[in-house]
PDB file of C-alpha atoms in Angstrom:
ATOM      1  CA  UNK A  24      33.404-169.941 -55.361  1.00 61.00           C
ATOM      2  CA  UNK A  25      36.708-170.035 -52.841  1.00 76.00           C
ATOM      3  CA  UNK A  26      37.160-166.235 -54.492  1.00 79.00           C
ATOM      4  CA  UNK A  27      34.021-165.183 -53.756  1.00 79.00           C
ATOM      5  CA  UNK A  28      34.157-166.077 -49.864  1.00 78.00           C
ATOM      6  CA  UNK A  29      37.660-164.285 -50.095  1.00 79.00           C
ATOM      7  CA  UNK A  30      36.465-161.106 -51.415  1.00 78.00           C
ATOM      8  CA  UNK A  31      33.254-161.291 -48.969  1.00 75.00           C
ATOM      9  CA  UNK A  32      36.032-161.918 -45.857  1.00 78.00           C
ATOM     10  CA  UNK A  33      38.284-159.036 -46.951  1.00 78.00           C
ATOM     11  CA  UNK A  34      35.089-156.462 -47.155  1.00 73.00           C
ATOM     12  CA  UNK A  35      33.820-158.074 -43.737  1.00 72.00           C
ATOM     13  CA  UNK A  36      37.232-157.476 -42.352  1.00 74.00           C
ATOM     14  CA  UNK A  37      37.759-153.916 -43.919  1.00 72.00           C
ATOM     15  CA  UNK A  38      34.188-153.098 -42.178  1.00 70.00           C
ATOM     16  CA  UNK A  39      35.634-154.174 -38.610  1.00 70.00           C
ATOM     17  CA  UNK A  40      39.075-152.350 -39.069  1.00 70.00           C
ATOM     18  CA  UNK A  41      36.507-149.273 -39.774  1.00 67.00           C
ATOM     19  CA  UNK A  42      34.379-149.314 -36.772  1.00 67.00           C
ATOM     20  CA  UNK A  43      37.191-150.193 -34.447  1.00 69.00           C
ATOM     21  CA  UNK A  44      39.350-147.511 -36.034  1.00 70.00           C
ATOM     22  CA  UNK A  45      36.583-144.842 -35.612  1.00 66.00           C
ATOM     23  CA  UNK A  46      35.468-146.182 -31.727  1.00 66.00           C
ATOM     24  CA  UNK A  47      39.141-145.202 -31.238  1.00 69.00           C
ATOM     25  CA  UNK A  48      38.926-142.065 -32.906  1.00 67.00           C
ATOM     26  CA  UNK A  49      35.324-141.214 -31.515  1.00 63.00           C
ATOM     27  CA  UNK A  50      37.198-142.471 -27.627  1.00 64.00           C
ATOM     28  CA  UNK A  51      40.147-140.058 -28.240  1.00 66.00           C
ATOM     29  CA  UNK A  52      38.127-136.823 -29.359  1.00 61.00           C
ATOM     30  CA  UNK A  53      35.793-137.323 -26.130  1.00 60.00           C
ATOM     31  CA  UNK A  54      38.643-137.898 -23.884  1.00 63.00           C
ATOM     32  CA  UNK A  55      40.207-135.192 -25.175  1.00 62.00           C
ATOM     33  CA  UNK A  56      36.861-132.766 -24.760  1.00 57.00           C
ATOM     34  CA  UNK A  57      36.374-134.044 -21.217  1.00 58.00           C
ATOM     35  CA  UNK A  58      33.695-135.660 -22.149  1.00 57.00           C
ATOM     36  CA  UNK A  59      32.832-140.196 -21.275  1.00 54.00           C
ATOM     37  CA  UNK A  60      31.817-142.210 -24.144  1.00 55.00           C
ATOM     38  CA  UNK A  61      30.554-145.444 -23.267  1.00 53.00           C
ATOM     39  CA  UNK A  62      31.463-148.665 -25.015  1.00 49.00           C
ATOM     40  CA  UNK A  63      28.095-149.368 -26.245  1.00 53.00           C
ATOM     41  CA  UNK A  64      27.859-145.909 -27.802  1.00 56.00           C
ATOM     42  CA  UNK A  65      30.739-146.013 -29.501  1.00 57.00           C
ATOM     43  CA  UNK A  66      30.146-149.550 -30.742  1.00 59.00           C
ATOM     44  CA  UNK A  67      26.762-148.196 -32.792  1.00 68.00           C
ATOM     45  CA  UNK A  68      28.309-144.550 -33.946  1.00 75.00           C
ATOM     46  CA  UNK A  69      30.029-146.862 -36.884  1.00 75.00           C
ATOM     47  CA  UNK A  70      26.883-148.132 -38.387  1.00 82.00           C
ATOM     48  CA  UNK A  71      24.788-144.987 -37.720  1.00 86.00           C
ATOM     49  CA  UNK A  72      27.794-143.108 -39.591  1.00 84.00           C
ATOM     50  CA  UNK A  73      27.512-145.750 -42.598  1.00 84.00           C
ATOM     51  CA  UNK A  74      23.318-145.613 -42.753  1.00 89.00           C
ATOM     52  CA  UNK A  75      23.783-141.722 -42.195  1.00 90.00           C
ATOM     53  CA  UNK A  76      26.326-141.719 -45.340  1.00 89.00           C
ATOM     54  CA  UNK A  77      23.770-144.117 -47.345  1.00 90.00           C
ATOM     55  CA  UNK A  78      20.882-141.826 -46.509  1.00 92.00           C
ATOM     56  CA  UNK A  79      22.743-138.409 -47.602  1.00 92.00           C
ATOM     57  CA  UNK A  80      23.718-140.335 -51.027  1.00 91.00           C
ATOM     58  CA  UNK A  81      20.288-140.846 -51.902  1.00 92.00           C
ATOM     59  CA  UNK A  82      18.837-137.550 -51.017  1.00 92.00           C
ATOM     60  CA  UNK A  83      17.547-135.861 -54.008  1.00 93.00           C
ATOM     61  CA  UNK A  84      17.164-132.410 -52.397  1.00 92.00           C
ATOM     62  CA  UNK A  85      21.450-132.175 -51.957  1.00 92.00           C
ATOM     63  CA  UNK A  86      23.318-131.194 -54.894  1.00 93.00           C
ATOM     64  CA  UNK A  87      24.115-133.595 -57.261  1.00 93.00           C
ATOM     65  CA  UNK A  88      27.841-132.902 -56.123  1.00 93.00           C
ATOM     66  CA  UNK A  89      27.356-133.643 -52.250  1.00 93.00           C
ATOM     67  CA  UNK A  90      25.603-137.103 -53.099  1.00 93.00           C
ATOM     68  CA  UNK A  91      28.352-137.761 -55.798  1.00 94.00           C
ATOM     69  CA  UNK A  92      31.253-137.316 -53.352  1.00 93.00           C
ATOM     70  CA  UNK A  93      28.960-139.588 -50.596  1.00 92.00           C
ATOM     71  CA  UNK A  94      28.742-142.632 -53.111  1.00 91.00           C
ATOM     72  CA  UNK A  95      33.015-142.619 -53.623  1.00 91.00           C
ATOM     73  CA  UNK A  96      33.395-142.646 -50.100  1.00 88.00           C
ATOM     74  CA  UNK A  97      30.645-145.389 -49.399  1.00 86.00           C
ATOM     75  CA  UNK A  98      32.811-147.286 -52.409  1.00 86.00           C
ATOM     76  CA  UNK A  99      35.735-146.449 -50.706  1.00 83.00           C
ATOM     77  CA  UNK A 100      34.625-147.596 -47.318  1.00 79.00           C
ATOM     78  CA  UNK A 101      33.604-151.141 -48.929  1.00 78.00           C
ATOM     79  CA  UNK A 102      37.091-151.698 -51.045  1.00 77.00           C
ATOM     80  CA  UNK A 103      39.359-154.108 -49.251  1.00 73.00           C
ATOM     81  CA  UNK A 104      41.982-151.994 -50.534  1.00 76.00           C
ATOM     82  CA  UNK A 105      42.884-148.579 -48.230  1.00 73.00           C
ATOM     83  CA  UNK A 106      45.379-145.785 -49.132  1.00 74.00           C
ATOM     84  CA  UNK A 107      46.991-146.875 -46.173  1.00 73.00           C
ATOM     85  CA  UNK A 108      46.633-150.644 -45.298  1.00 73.00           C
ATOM     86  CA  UNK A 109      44.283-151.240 -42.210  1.00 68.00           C
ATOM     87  CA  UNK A 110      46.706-153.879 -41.038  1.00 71.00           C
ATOM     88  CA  UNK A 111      49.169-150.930 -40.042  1.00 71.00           C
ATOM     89  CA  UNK A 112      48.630-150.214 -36.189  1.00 69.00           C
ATOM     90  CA  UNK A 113      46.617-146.594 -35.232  1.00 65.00           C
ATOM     91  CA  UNK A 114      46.982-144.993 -38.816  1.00 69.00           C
ATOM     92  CA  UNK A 115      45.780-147.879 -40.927  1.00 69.00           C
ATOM     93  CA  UNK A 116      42.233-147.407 -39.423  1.00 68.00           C
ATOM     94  CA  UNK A 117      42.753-144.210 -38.956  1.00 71.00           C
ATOM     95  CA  UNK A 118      42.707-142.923 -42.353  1.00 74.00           C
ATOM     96  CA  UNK A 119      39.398-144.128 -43.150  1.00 75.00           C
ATOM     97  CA  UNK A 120      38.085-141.559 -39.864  1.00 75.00           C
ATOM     98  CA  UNK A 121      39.630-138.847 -41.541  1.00 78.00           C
ATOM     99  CA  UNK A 122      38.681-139.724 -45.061  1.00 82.00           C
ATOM    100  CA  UNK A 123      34.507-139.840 -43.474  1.00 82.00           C
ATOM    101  CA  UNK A 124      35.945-136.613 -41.398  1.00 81.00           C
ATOM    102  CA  UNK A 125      36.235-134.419 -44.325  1.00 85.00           C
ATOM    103  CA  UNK A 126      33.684-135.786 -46.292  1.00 88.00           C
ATOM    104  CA  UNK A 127      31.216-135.160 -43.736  1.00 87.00           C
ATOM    105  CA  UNK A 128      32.635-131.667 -43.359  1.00 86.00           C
ATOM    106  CA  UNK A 129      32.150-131.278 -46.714  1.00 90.00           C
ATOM    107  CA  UNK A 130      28.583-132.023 -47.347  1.00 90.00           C
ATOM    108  CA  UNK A 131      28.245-129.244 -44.165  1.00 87.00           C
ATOM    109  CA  UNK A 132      29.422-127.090 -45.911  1.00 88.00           C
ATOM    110  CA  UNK A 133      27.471-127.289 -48.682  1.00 91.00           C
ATOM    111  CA  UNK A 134      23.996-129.230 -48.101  1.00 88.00           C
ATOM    112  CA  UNK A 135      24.267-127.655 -44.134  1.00 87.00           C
ATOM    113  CA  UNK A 136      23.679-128.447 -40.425  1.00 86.00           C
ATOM    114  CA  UNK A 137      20.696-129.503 -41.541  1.00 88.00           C
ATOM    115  CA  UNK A 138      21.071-132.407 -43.661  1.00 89.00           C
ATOM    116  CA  UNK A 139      22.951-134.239 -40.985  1.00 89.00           C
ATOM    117  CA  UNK A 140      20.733-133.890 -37.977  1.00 88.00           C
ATOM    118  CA  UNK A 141      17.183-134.731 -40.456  1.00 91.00           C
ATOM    119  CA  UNK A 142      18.976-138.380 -41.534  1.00 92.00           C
ATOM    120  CA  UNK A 143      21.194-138.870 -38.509  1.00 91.00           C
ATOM    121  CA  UNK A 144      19.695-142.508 -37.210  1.00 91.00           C
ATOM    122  CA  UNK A 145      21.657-142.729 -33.617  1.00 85.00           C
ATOM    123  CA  UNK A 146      21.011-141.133 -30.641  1.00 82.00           C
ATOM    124  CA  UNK A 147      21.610-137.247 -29.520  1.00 85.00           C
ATOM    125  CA  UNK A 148      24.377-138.443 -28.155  1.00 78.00           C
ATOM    126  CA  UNK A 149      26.167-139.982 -31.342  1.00 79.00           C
ATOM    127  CA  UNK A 150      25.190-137.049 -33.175  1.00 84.00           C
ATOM    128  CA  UNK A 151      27.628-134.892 -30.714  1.00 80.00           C
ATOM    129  CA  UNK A 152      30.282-137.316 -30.945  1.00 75.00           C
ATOM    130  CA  UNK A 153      30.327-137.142 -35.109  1.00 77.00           C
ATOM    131  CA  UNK A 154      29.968-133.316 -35.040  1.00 78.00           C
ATOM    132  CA  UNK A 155      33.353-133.797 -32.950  1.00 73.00           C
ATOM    133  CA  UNK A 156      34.757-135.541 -35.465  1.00 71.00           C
ATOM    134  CA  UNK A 157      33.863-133.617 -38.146  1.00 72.00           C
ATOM    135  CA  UNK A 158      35.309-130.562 -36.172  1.00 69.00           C
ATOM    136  CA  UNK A 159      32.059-128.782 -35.678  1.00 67.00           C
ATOM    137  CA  UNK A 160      30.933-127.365 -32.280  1.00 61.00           C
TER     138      UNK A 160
END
């Protein structure tokens, strides 16, 4: 039982070292475009990203490949264990922003604009901030 509450603490804790890591990446984009983000919006762009993510994976009208590389990264996202530990300061947390960076760009590229913005559940607002982190205009 004692394992069980460990492994539920270390997921718990990998989903905090997530969101804070992408309100800090989300903070630095929008600084950098000029633009304010406000605390509260940057708070809910980490679960919007993760119910946007579980939405694309069970789309049936995106190829098969799209939806395959969304359920490795949800996996990935709920491992305790990073690539790069999230106890490291700034690039711990970090790589899990650019890991959801370029998966996001990739289902873009191939499912389209499209699929985003039709399962996105945050406000216009979010929306602009992930298409900044995904590098799109």
């Amino acid at each position: 039982m004692d394992r069980i509450w460990s492994i539920a603490l270390s997921a718990a804790g990998g989903i905090l070292f997530l969101w804070l890591g992408l309100i800090g990446v989300v903070a630095w984009l929008a600084r950098r475009q000029g633009e304010s983000i406000t605390l509260v919006g940057a708070l809910r762009l980490a679960p919007d990203i993760l119910r946007l993510v579980r939405r694309l994976a069970v789309d049936p009208t995106l190829p098969r490949s799209v939806r395959a590389w969304l359920v490795v990264l949800l996996a990935y996202l709920l491992m305790p264990i990073d690539l790069i530990p999230d106890f490291i300061p700034v690039i711990g947390v970090a790589d899990d922003a650019i890991i959801i960076a370029v998966v996001l760009g990739y289902v873009i590229r191939r499912a389209g604009q499209q699929a985003i913005d039709r399962h996105w559940p945050g406000t216009e607002r979010g929306l602009t901030a992930l298409h900044s982190l995904v590098g799109r205009p």
